Amino acid sequence: MSLQARLAPATTAAGCAHCGAPVPGAARYCCAGCEGAHDLVAGLGLDAFYRRREAADGGLRPAVDAPAVDFTSFVRSGKGEQAIDLMVAGLTCGACVWLVEQALAAEPDVTRARVALTTRRLTLGWRGDAARANDFVALLARLGFRVAPWSPACLRATEDAEGRELIRCLGIASFGAMNIMLVSVAVWVGWDMGEATRAALHWVAALIGLPVVLVAGLPLYRNALAGLRSGRLNMDMAVSLGVLASAAMSLSEVLRNGRYTFFDGATMLIALLLAGRVLDRAARRKARQAVAELLALQDGTVTRLAEDGTATAAPAANLRAGDRILVAAGERLRLDATLEQGEALLDASATSGESLPRTFAAYEPLPAGAVNMGAPFVARVTAAAADGSLAAMARLLEQAEVAKGRYVDLADRVVRYFVPVVHAVAALTFLGWWLLGGVVWQQALVAAVAVLIVTCPCGFAIALPAVQAVAVGALFRRGVLVASGTALERLAAADHAVLDKTGTLTEGRPTLLPGAWTEAELREAAGLARASRHPLSRALANACPDAPLAPGVEEVPGRGLLAGERRLGSAAFLGLGGPDVGLTLWYAGPGRAPVAFRFADRLRADSAAVVADLQRLGLTSELLSGDAAPAVAAVAAQAGIEHWTAQVVPQAKAARIEALRAAGRHPLMVGDGINDAAALALAHVAACPGDGTDLAQTAADLVLRAEGLGALPGAIRTARRAQRLARQNIVFSLAYNLVAVPLAIGGLVTPLFAALIMSSSSLIVIGNALRAGKETA
């Protein structure tokens, strides 16, 4: 089959083969740009786009004489890869997202191309020259998409334009519906009204209703026509047919001076549908508020310090890694940075959820988004705004909000097959009443229109994605970053918690205990320890901060440190018999007996309460740790965990997770270290504390942004609540149709009441979805 033949089903004789816009005569394209874009899509082997596309309202038409913009300056470089975030205008559906991603993925040097439809954000990565960004933008332009550097301002401008159109149409529809209702009420109650008076009132209703139907319903008609051009029926088609059929039948009644018209039902339906969409946009905007709040933390200016100490104000987006900044008292730190000297007192509640300010020491990383609660300080930027932690969290949050879970996929499948069935039922209703019921065609059409209106599957199409988005946004505001689209479903099903010890249940910051050692021995051992990054070595060095670094220190990984005849490490490293007990470092100097430095890792303040809360939620708990048995037993006893295992290597942790899953359990793995990454990846669902390693956070489905596990039980409750609400919406939508459709087929529901019932059902499921963001006890 030829390419033209394969593409034929996706086009019509009166529509452009690429963008669907009207074309003169027998032409296939509306302009040379669309012809080139069509050939490009076919040349890339992506002609399936025309069969997948759900909407094509002309937004795919290539721009003529588009202004030339150099995108090279917006490219981020690092780790052998170039990256850029772009705002893509003209995205109308999942098929457009598919086309953009597939067209870019066909380029040999592209490593990733991901599009978020809700924010219209394209994240693109490639290997090679930064100037390639202009080539990729040109490719998207040839496909018909307009591209600009991504920014929150661009997103807000686009959303504002769409919102203004919906509100404008809603105002027109509401005005018309209210005025027509006044006229209709007079006709309904005026039983002794003369024919001339009734005809005059019908003409008044027609003069108001017809312009309202044609103008206010444009958002619905455009979507319906776009779906029809792409060869598919969408839910706006059923509504549009119902509205236009009601208006046409009513005009026929006016012309023949009939007794009844339905301009009131047509205009009221448009007003209610548009009201539902305005509320839906408000719900989604509230759900995306978390992303907006994150991005807002980066907006603004910072004080940049030059090499000579000169201070100048500069936009935060213009700073790069290595720049020095001055953060005044009360000012927000807008970029990731490290403190150059002294101490800093920061309130990081906006990003970490910590309720109390925390003190940071010199050279310690400072979190972007925190507010300086102490004296001014100087910091050095470690990452540009686009590469920093706030931008990374925003991208993860976007992905989680737009990802489809099991219930959303079910709703999509139902809507896909439901709409054609609705049209068939409406047609059979019309024929049944007209041919078999013995009524005039106008009355038969009333029943058919009522079927079209009452069966609109808005509950499926609107409410279920809202549950996902509202829950993800609410969790973020409570200190939980959801990094996977299916994490909430899996978290709701978790029945067994596997907990790591060090850094998860405990603070992960060992402190030196008093012992039988002298100050001189402590100073010597601390000098060796300063050469290592091991947690116990760092704790020992912190116990004697003025100890100088010992020269010529050599580290034996996993065993200890040596410098000449001096040694610091495990008992086996020093040749002592027997295993170490708890957290211990042994030190031996020339002519001296070995001494033991013992440490304690304190339990986090909320660990015992979290374990008890998990048990109340029905989750059994166990503790897996690589530490010695005495230390693990002590922590398990303090936390209230009955089952624990000590000296567990990373492979054994992963094997334990696999064994639990093989036994039919749904384990929730909570860990913070590199040694936990494999177990986190294998678990049914995984969580990581906010101070965990990068690798652990990458492998986790949820990141608890504050230190500790306090937010975890609440996240489980929210996930279970979200799944419960999703099931309620599905059941309610099905029950509504089982009751309303037979009534409409039986002629017991007028188009006006069908509009009221259908819109009320949509508002109910939207309101139910918004409950996913409420606090749970």
PDB file of C-alpha atoms in Angstrom, residues 156-338:
ATOM      1  CA  ARG A 156       1.381  31.277  32.744  1.00  0.00           C
ATOM      2  CA  ALA A 157       0.758  33.364  29.596  1.00  0.00           C
ATOM      3  CA  THR A 158      -0.490  30.334  27.661  1.00  0.00           C
ATOM      4  CA  GLU A 159      -2.730  29.168  30.491  1.00  0.00           C
ATOM      5  CA  ASP A 160      -4.104  32.674  30.952  1.00  0.00           C
ATOM      6  CA  ALA A 161      -5.075  32.913  27.256  1.00  0.00           C
ATOM      7  CA  GLU A 162      -6.911  29.576  27.312  1.00  0.00           C
ATOM      8  CA  GLY A 163      -8.561  30.398  30.625  1.00  0.00           C
ATOM      9  CA  ARG A 164      -9.754  33.780  29.370  1.00  0.00           C
ATOM     10  CA  GLU A 165     -11.435  32.167  26.353  1.00  0.00           C
ATOM     11  CA  LEU A 166     -13.262  29.633  28.525  1.00  0.00           C
ATOM     12  CA  ILE A 167     -14.434  32.303  30.964  1.00  0.00           C
ATOM     13  CA  ARG A 168     -15.525  34.576  28.118  1.00  0.00           C
ATOM     14  CA  CYS A 169     -17.578  31.789  26.539  1.00  0.00           C
ATOM     15  CA  LEU A 170     -18.965  30.838  29.960  1.00  0.00           C
ATOM     16  CA  GLY A 171     -20.130  34.417  30.497  1.00  0.00           C
ATOM     17  CA  ILE A 172     -21.877  34.504  27.109  1.00  0.00           C
ATOM     18  CA  ALA A 173     -23.542  31.136  27.706  1.00  0.00           C
ATOM     19  CA  SER A 174     -24.665  32.062  31.234  1.00  0.00           C
ATOM     20  CA  PHE A 175     -26.092  35.391  30.057  1.00  0.00           C
ATOM     21  CA  GLY A 176     -28.006  33.711  27.250  1.00  0.00           C
ATOM     22  CA  ALA A 177     -29.265  30.832  29.388  1.00  0.00           C
ATOM     23  CA  MET A 178     -30.618  33.138  32.106  1.00  0.00           C
ATOM     24  CA  ASN A 179     -32.469  35.376  29.658  1.00  0.00           C
ATOM     25  CA  ILE A 180     -33.866  32.481  27.642  1.00  0.00           C
ATOM     26  CA  MET A 181     -35.009  30.840  30.873  1.00  0.00           C
ATOM     27  CA  LEU A 182     -37.110  33.924  31.677  1.00  0.00           C
ATOM     28  CA  VAL A 183     -38.814  33.617  28.306  1.00  0.00           C
ATOM     29  CA  SER A 184     -39.210  29.841  28.600  1.00  0.00           C
ATOM     30  CA  VAL A 185     -40.827  30.048  32.037  1.00  0.00           C
ATOM     31  CA  ALA A 186     -43.465  32.386  30.599  1.00  0.00           C
ATOM     32  CA  VAL A 187     -44.210  29.848  27.834  1.00  0.00           C
ATOM     33  CA  TRP A 188     -44.323  26.912  30.295  1.00  0.00           C
ATOM     34  CA  VAL A 189     -46.850  28.499  32.657  1.00  0.00           C
ATOM     35  CA  GLY A 190     -48.843  30.390  30.030  1.00  0.00           C
ATOM     36  CA  TRP A 191     -51.446  27.717  29.224  1.00  0.00           C
ATOM     37  CA  ASP A 192     -53.967  30.315  28.059  1.00  0.00           C
ATOM     38  CA  MET A 193     -51.375  32.184  25.989  1.00  0.00           C
ATOM     39  CA  GLY A 194     -52.339  33.028  22.446  1.00  0.00           C
ATOM     40  CA  GLU A 195     -50.431  31.576  19.497  1.00  0.00           C
ATOM     41  CA  ALA A 196     -49.164  34.998  18.432  1.00  0.00           C
ATOM     42  CA  THR A 197     -47.725  35.725  21.893  1.00  0.00           C
ATOM     43  CA  ARG A 198     -46.109  32.283  22.101  1.00  0.00           C
ATOM     44  CA  ALA A 199     -44.612  32.711  18.633  1.00  0.00           C
ATOM     45  CA  ALA A 200     -43.185  36.107  19.608  1.00  0.00           C
ATOM     46  CA  LEU A 201     -41.589  34.668  22.733  1.00  0.00           C
ATOM     47  CA  HIS A 202     -40.140  31.789  20.706  1.00  0.00           C
ATOM     48  CA  TRP A 203     -38.605  34.287  18.288  1.00  0.00           C
ATOM     49  CA  VAL A 204     -37.087  36.208  21.212  1.00  0.00           C
ATOM     50  CA  ALA A 205     -35.589  32.946  22.517  1.00  0.00           C
ATOM     51  CA  ALA A 206     -34.237  32.152  19.041  1.00  0.00           C
ATOM     52  CA  LEU A 207     -32.672  35.612  18.611  1.00  0.00           C
ATOM     53  CA  ILE A 208     -30.858  35.193  21.934  1.00  0.00           C
ATOM     54  CA  GLY A 209     -30.169  31.468  21.778  1.00  0.00           C
ATOM     55  CA  LEU A 210     -28.788  30.992  18.263  1.00  0.00           C
ATOM     56  CA  PRO A 211     -25.869  33.466  18.625  1.00  0.00           C
ATOM     57  CA  VAL A 212     -25.121  32.076  22.082  1.00  0.00           C
ATOM     58  CA  VAL A 213     -25.072  28.494  20.783  1.00  0.00           C
ATOM     59  CA  LEU A 214     -22.826  29.411  17.852  1.00  0.00           C
ATOM     60  CA  VAL A 215     -20.345  31.600  19.790  1.00  0.00           C
ATOM     61  CA  ALA A 216     -20.205  30.180  23.326  1.00  0.00           C
ATOM     62  CA  GLY A 217     -19.983  26.595  22.099  1.00  0.00           C
ATOM     63  CA  LEU A 218     -16.874  27.198  19.960  1.00  0.00           C
ATOM     64  CA  PRO A 219     -14.471  25.429  22.398  1.00  0.00           C
ATOM     65  CA  LEU A 220     -16.679  22.325  22.205  1.00  0.00           C
ATOM     66  CA  TYR A 221     -17.172  22.452  18.445  1.00  0.00           C
ATOM     67  CA  ARG A 222     -13.461  22.877  17.724  1.00  0.00           C
ATOM     68  CA  ASN A 223     -12.574  19.796  19.730  1.00  0.00           C
ATOM     69  CA  ALA A 224     -15.372  17.783  18.136  1.00  0.00           C
ATOM     70  CA  LEU A 225     -14.415  18.862  14.594  1.00  0.00           C
ATOM     71  CA  ALA A 226     -10.752  18.161  15.239  1.00  0.00           C
ATOM     72  CA  GLY A 227     -11.559  14.645  16.379  1.00  0.00           C
ATOM     73  CA  LEU A 228     -13.756  14.097  13.330  1.00  0.00           C
ATOM     74  CA  ARG A 229     -10.978  15.252  10.995  1.00  0.00           C
ATOM     75  CA  SER A 230      -8.612  12.760  12.562  1.00  0.00           C
ATOM     76  CA  GLY A 231     -11.126   9.971  11.994  1.00  0.00           C
ATOM     77  CA  ARG A 232     -12.139   9.557  15.642  1.00  0.00           C
ATOM     78  CA  LEU A 233     -15.139  10.434  17.764  1.00  0.00           C
ATOM     79  CA  ASN A 234     -14.494  12.165  21.060  1.00  0.00           C
ATOM     80  CA  MET A 235     -16.801  13.032  23.916  1.00  0.00           C
ATOM     81  CA  ASP A 236     -17.253  16.617  22.674  1.00  0.00           C
ATOM     82  CA  MET A 237     -18.822  15.203  19.520  1.00  0.00           C
ATOM     83  CA  ALA A 238     -21.795  13.793  21.439  1.00  0.00           C
ATOM     84  CA  VAL A 239     -22.312  17.061  23.297  1.00  0.00           C
ATOM     85  CA  SER A 240     -21.936  19.166  20.148  1.00  0.00           C
ATOM     86  CA  LEU A 241     -24.441  17.027  18.276  1.00  0.00           C
ATOM     87  CA  GLY A 242     -26.880  17.344  21.155  1.00  0.00           C
ATOM     88  CA  VAL A 243     -26.527  21.116  21.353  1.00  0.00           C
ATOM     89  CA  LEU A 244     -26.724  21.729  17.601  1.00  0.00           C
ATOM     90  CA  ALA A 245     -29.585  19.259  17.155  1.00  0.00           C
ATOM     91  CA  SER A 246     -31.525  20.974  19.950  1.00  0.00           C
ATOM     92  CA  ALA A 247     -30.919  24.370  18.355  1.00  0.00           C
ATOM     93  CA  ALA A 248     -31.887  23.122  14.859  1.00  0.00           C
ATOM     94  CA  MET A 249     -35.043  21.433  16.118  1.00  0.00           C
ATOM     95  CA  SER A 250     -35.969  24.527  18.129  1.00  0.00           C
ATOM     96  CA  LEU A 251     -35.503  26.758  15.079  1.00  0.00           C
ATOM     97  CA  SER A 252     -37.783  24.408  13.125  1.00  0.00           C
ATOM     98  CA  GLU A 253     -40.421  24.764  15.850  1.00  0.00           C
ATOM     99  CA  VAL A 254     -40.107  28.560  15.706  1.00  0.00           C
ATOM    100  CA  LEU A 255     -40.542  28.604  11.923  1.00  0.00           C
ATOM    101  CA  ARG A 256     -43.638  26.384  12.040  1.00  0.00           C
ATOM    102  CA  ASN A 257     -44.986  28.047  15.238  1.00  0.00           C
ATOM    103  CA  GLY A 258     -44.729  24.868  17.291  1.00  0.00           C
ATOM    104  CA  ARG A 259     -45.527  24.643  20.987  1.00  0.00           C
ATOM    105  CA  TYR A 260     -42.051  23.858  22.387  1.00  0.00           C
ATOM    106  CA  THR A 261     -38.470  24.930  21.803  1.00  0.00           C
ATOM    107  CA  PHE A 262     -35.285  23.827  23.605  1.00  0.00           C
ATOM    108  CA  PHE A 263     -33.034  26.870  23.359  1.00  0.00           C
ATOM    109  CA  ASP A 264     -33.029  26.883  27.156  1.00  0.00           C
ATOM    110  CA  GLY A 265     -31.621  23.351  27.284  1.00  0.00           C
ATOM    111  CA  ALA A 266     -28.985  24.001  24.606  1.00  0.00           C
ATOM    112  CA  THR A 267     -27.647  27.188  26.209  1.00  0.00           C
ATOM    113  CA  MET A 268     -27.835  25.771  29.737  1.00  0.00           C
ATOM    114  CA  LEU A 269     -25.879  22.697  28.636  1.00  0.00           C
ATOM    115  CA  ILE A 270     -23.114  24.853  27.158  1.00  0.00           C
ATOM    116  CA  ALA A 271     -22.981  26.981  30.306  1.00  0.00           C
ATOM    117  CA  LEU A 272     -22.796  23.954  32.601  1.00  0.00           C
ATOM    118  CA  LEU A 273     -20.150  22.215  30.501  1.00  0.00           C
ATOM    119  CA  LEU A 274     -17.995  25.320  30.354  1.00  0.00           C
ATOM    120  CA  ALA A 275     -18.441  25.838  34.096  1.00  0.00           C
ATOM    121  CA  GLY A 276     -17.226  22.273  34.643  1.00  0.00           C
ATOM    122  CA  ARG A 277     -14.165  22.899  32.484  1.00  0.00           C
ATOM    123  CA  VAL A 278     -13.347  26.132  34.279  1.00  0.00           C
ATOM    124  CA  LEU A 279     -13.568  24.282  37.595  1.00  0.00           C
ATOM    125  CA  ASP A 280     -11.453  21.458  36.168  1.00  0.00           C
ATOM    126  CA  ARG A 281      -8.768  23.945  35.110  1.00  0.00           C
ATOM    127  CA  ALA A 282      -8.865  25.452  38.584  1.00  0.00           C
ATOM    128  CA  ALA A 283      -8.454  21.994  40.125  1.00  0.00           C
ATOM    129  CA  ARG A 284      -5.526  21.164  37.864  1.00  0.00           C
ATOM    130  CA  ARG A 285      -3.953  24.544  38.499  1.00  0.00           C
ATOM    131  CA  LYS A 286      -4.240  23.905  42.228  1.00  0.00           C
ATOM    132  CA  ALA A 287      -2.734  20.455  41.738  1.00  0.00           C
ATOM    133  CA  ARG A 288       0.178  21.955  39.769  1.00  0.00           C
ATOM    134  CA  GLN A 289       0.647  24.669  42.377  1.00  0.00           C
ATOM    135  CA  ALA A 290       3.487  22.673  43.896  1.00  0.00           C
ATOM    136  CA  VAL A 291       5.489  22.992  40.657  1.00  0.00           C
ATOM    137  CA  ALA A 292       4.667  26.674  40.415  1.00  0.00           C
ATOM    138  CA  GLU A 293       5.774  27.220  44.016  1.00  0.00           C
ATOM    139  CA  LEU A 294       9.073  25.465  43.352  1.00  0.00           C
ATOM    140  CA  LEU A 295       9.769  27.502  40.236  1.00  0.00           C
ATOM    141  CA  ALA A 296       8.774  30.702  42.033  1.00  0.00           C
ATOM    142  CA  LEU A 297      11.505  30.065  44.602  1.00  0.00           C
ATOM    143  CA  GLN A 298      14.052  30.471  41.777  1.00  0.00           C
ATOM    144  CA  ASP A 299      12.582  33.685  40.381  1.00  0.00           C
ATOM    145  CA  GLY A 300      14.135  36.970  41.429  1.00  0.00           C
ATOM    146  CA  THR A 301      17.515  38.579  41.726  1.00  0.00           C
ATOM    147  CA  VAL A 302      20.575  37.692  43.799  1.00  0.00           C
ATOM    148  CA  THR A 303      23.628  39.668  44.872  1.00  0.00           C
ATOM    149  CA  ARG A 304      26.627  38.454  42.868  1.00  0.00           C
ATOM    150  CA  LEU A 305      30.133  39.130  44.165  1.00  0.00           C
ATOM    151  CA  ALA A 306      32.906  39.809  41.688  1.00  0.00           C
ATOM    152  CA  GLU A 307      36.506  38.716  42.303  1.00  0.00           C
ATOM    153  CA  ASP A 308      37.321  42.179  43.680  1.00  0.00           C
ATOM    154  CA  GLY A 309      34.374  41.990  46.093  1.00  0.00           C
ATOM    155  CA  THR A 310      32.075  44.300  44.109  1.00  0.00           C
ATOM    156  CA  ALA A 311      28.406  43.422  44.623  1.00  0.00           C
ATOM    157  CA  THR A 312      25.917  43.624  41.741  1.00  0.00           C
ATOM    158  CA  ALA A 313      22.298  42.527  41.395  1.00  0.00           C
ATOM    159  CA  ALA A 314      21.699  39.821  38.793  1.00  0.00           C
ATOM    160  CA  PRO A 315      18.793  37.546  37.848  1.00  0.00           C
ATOM    161  CA  ALA A 316      19.145  34.140  39.508  1.00  0.00           C
ATOM    162  CA  ALA A 317      18.762  32.459  36.111  1.00  0.00           C
ATOM    163  CA  ASN A 318      21.968  34.140  34.871  1.00  0.00           C
ATOM    164  CA  LEU A 319      24.277  32.704  37.527  1.00  0.00           C
ATOM    165  CA  ARG A 320      26.420  29.642  36.902  1.00  0.00           C
ATOM    166  CA  ALA A 321      28.295  27.159  39.061  1.00  0.00           C
ATOM    167  CA  GLY A 322      31.290  28.804  40.722  1.00  0.00           C
ATOM    168  CA  ASP A 323      29.762  32.270  41.101  1.00  0.00           C
ATOM    169  CA  ARG A 324      29.900  33.811  44.579  1.00  0.00           C
ATOM    170  CA  ILE A 325      26.775  35.347  46.086  1.00  0.00           C
ATOM    171  CA  LEU A 326      25.927  37.363  49.186  1.00  0.00           C
ATOM    172  CA  VAL A 327      22.760  36.308  51.015  1.00  0.00           C
ATOM    173  CA  ALA A 328      21.390  39.013  53.311  1.00  0.00           C
ATOM    174  CA  ALA A 329      19.455  38.400  56.521  1.00  0.00           C
ATOM    175  CA  GLY A 330      15.876  37.422  55.662  1.00  0.00           C
ATOM    176  CA  GLU A 331      16.730  36.814  51.989  1.00  0.00           C
ATOM    177  CA  ARG A 332      15.847  33.585  50.200  1.00  0.00           C
ATOM    178  CA  LEU A 333      18.674  31.465  48.798  1.00  0.00           C
ATOM    179  CA  ARG A 334      17.534  30.902  45.213  1.00  0.00           C
ATOM    180  CA  LEU A 335      20.325  28.560  44.058  1.00  0.00           C
ATOM    181  CA  ASP A 336      22.164  25.512  45.334  1.00  0.00           C
ATOM    182  CA  ALA A 337      25.380  26.630  47.003  1.00  0.00           C
ATOM    183  CA  THR A 338      27.991  25.847  49.645  1.00  0.00           C
TER     184      THR A 338
END
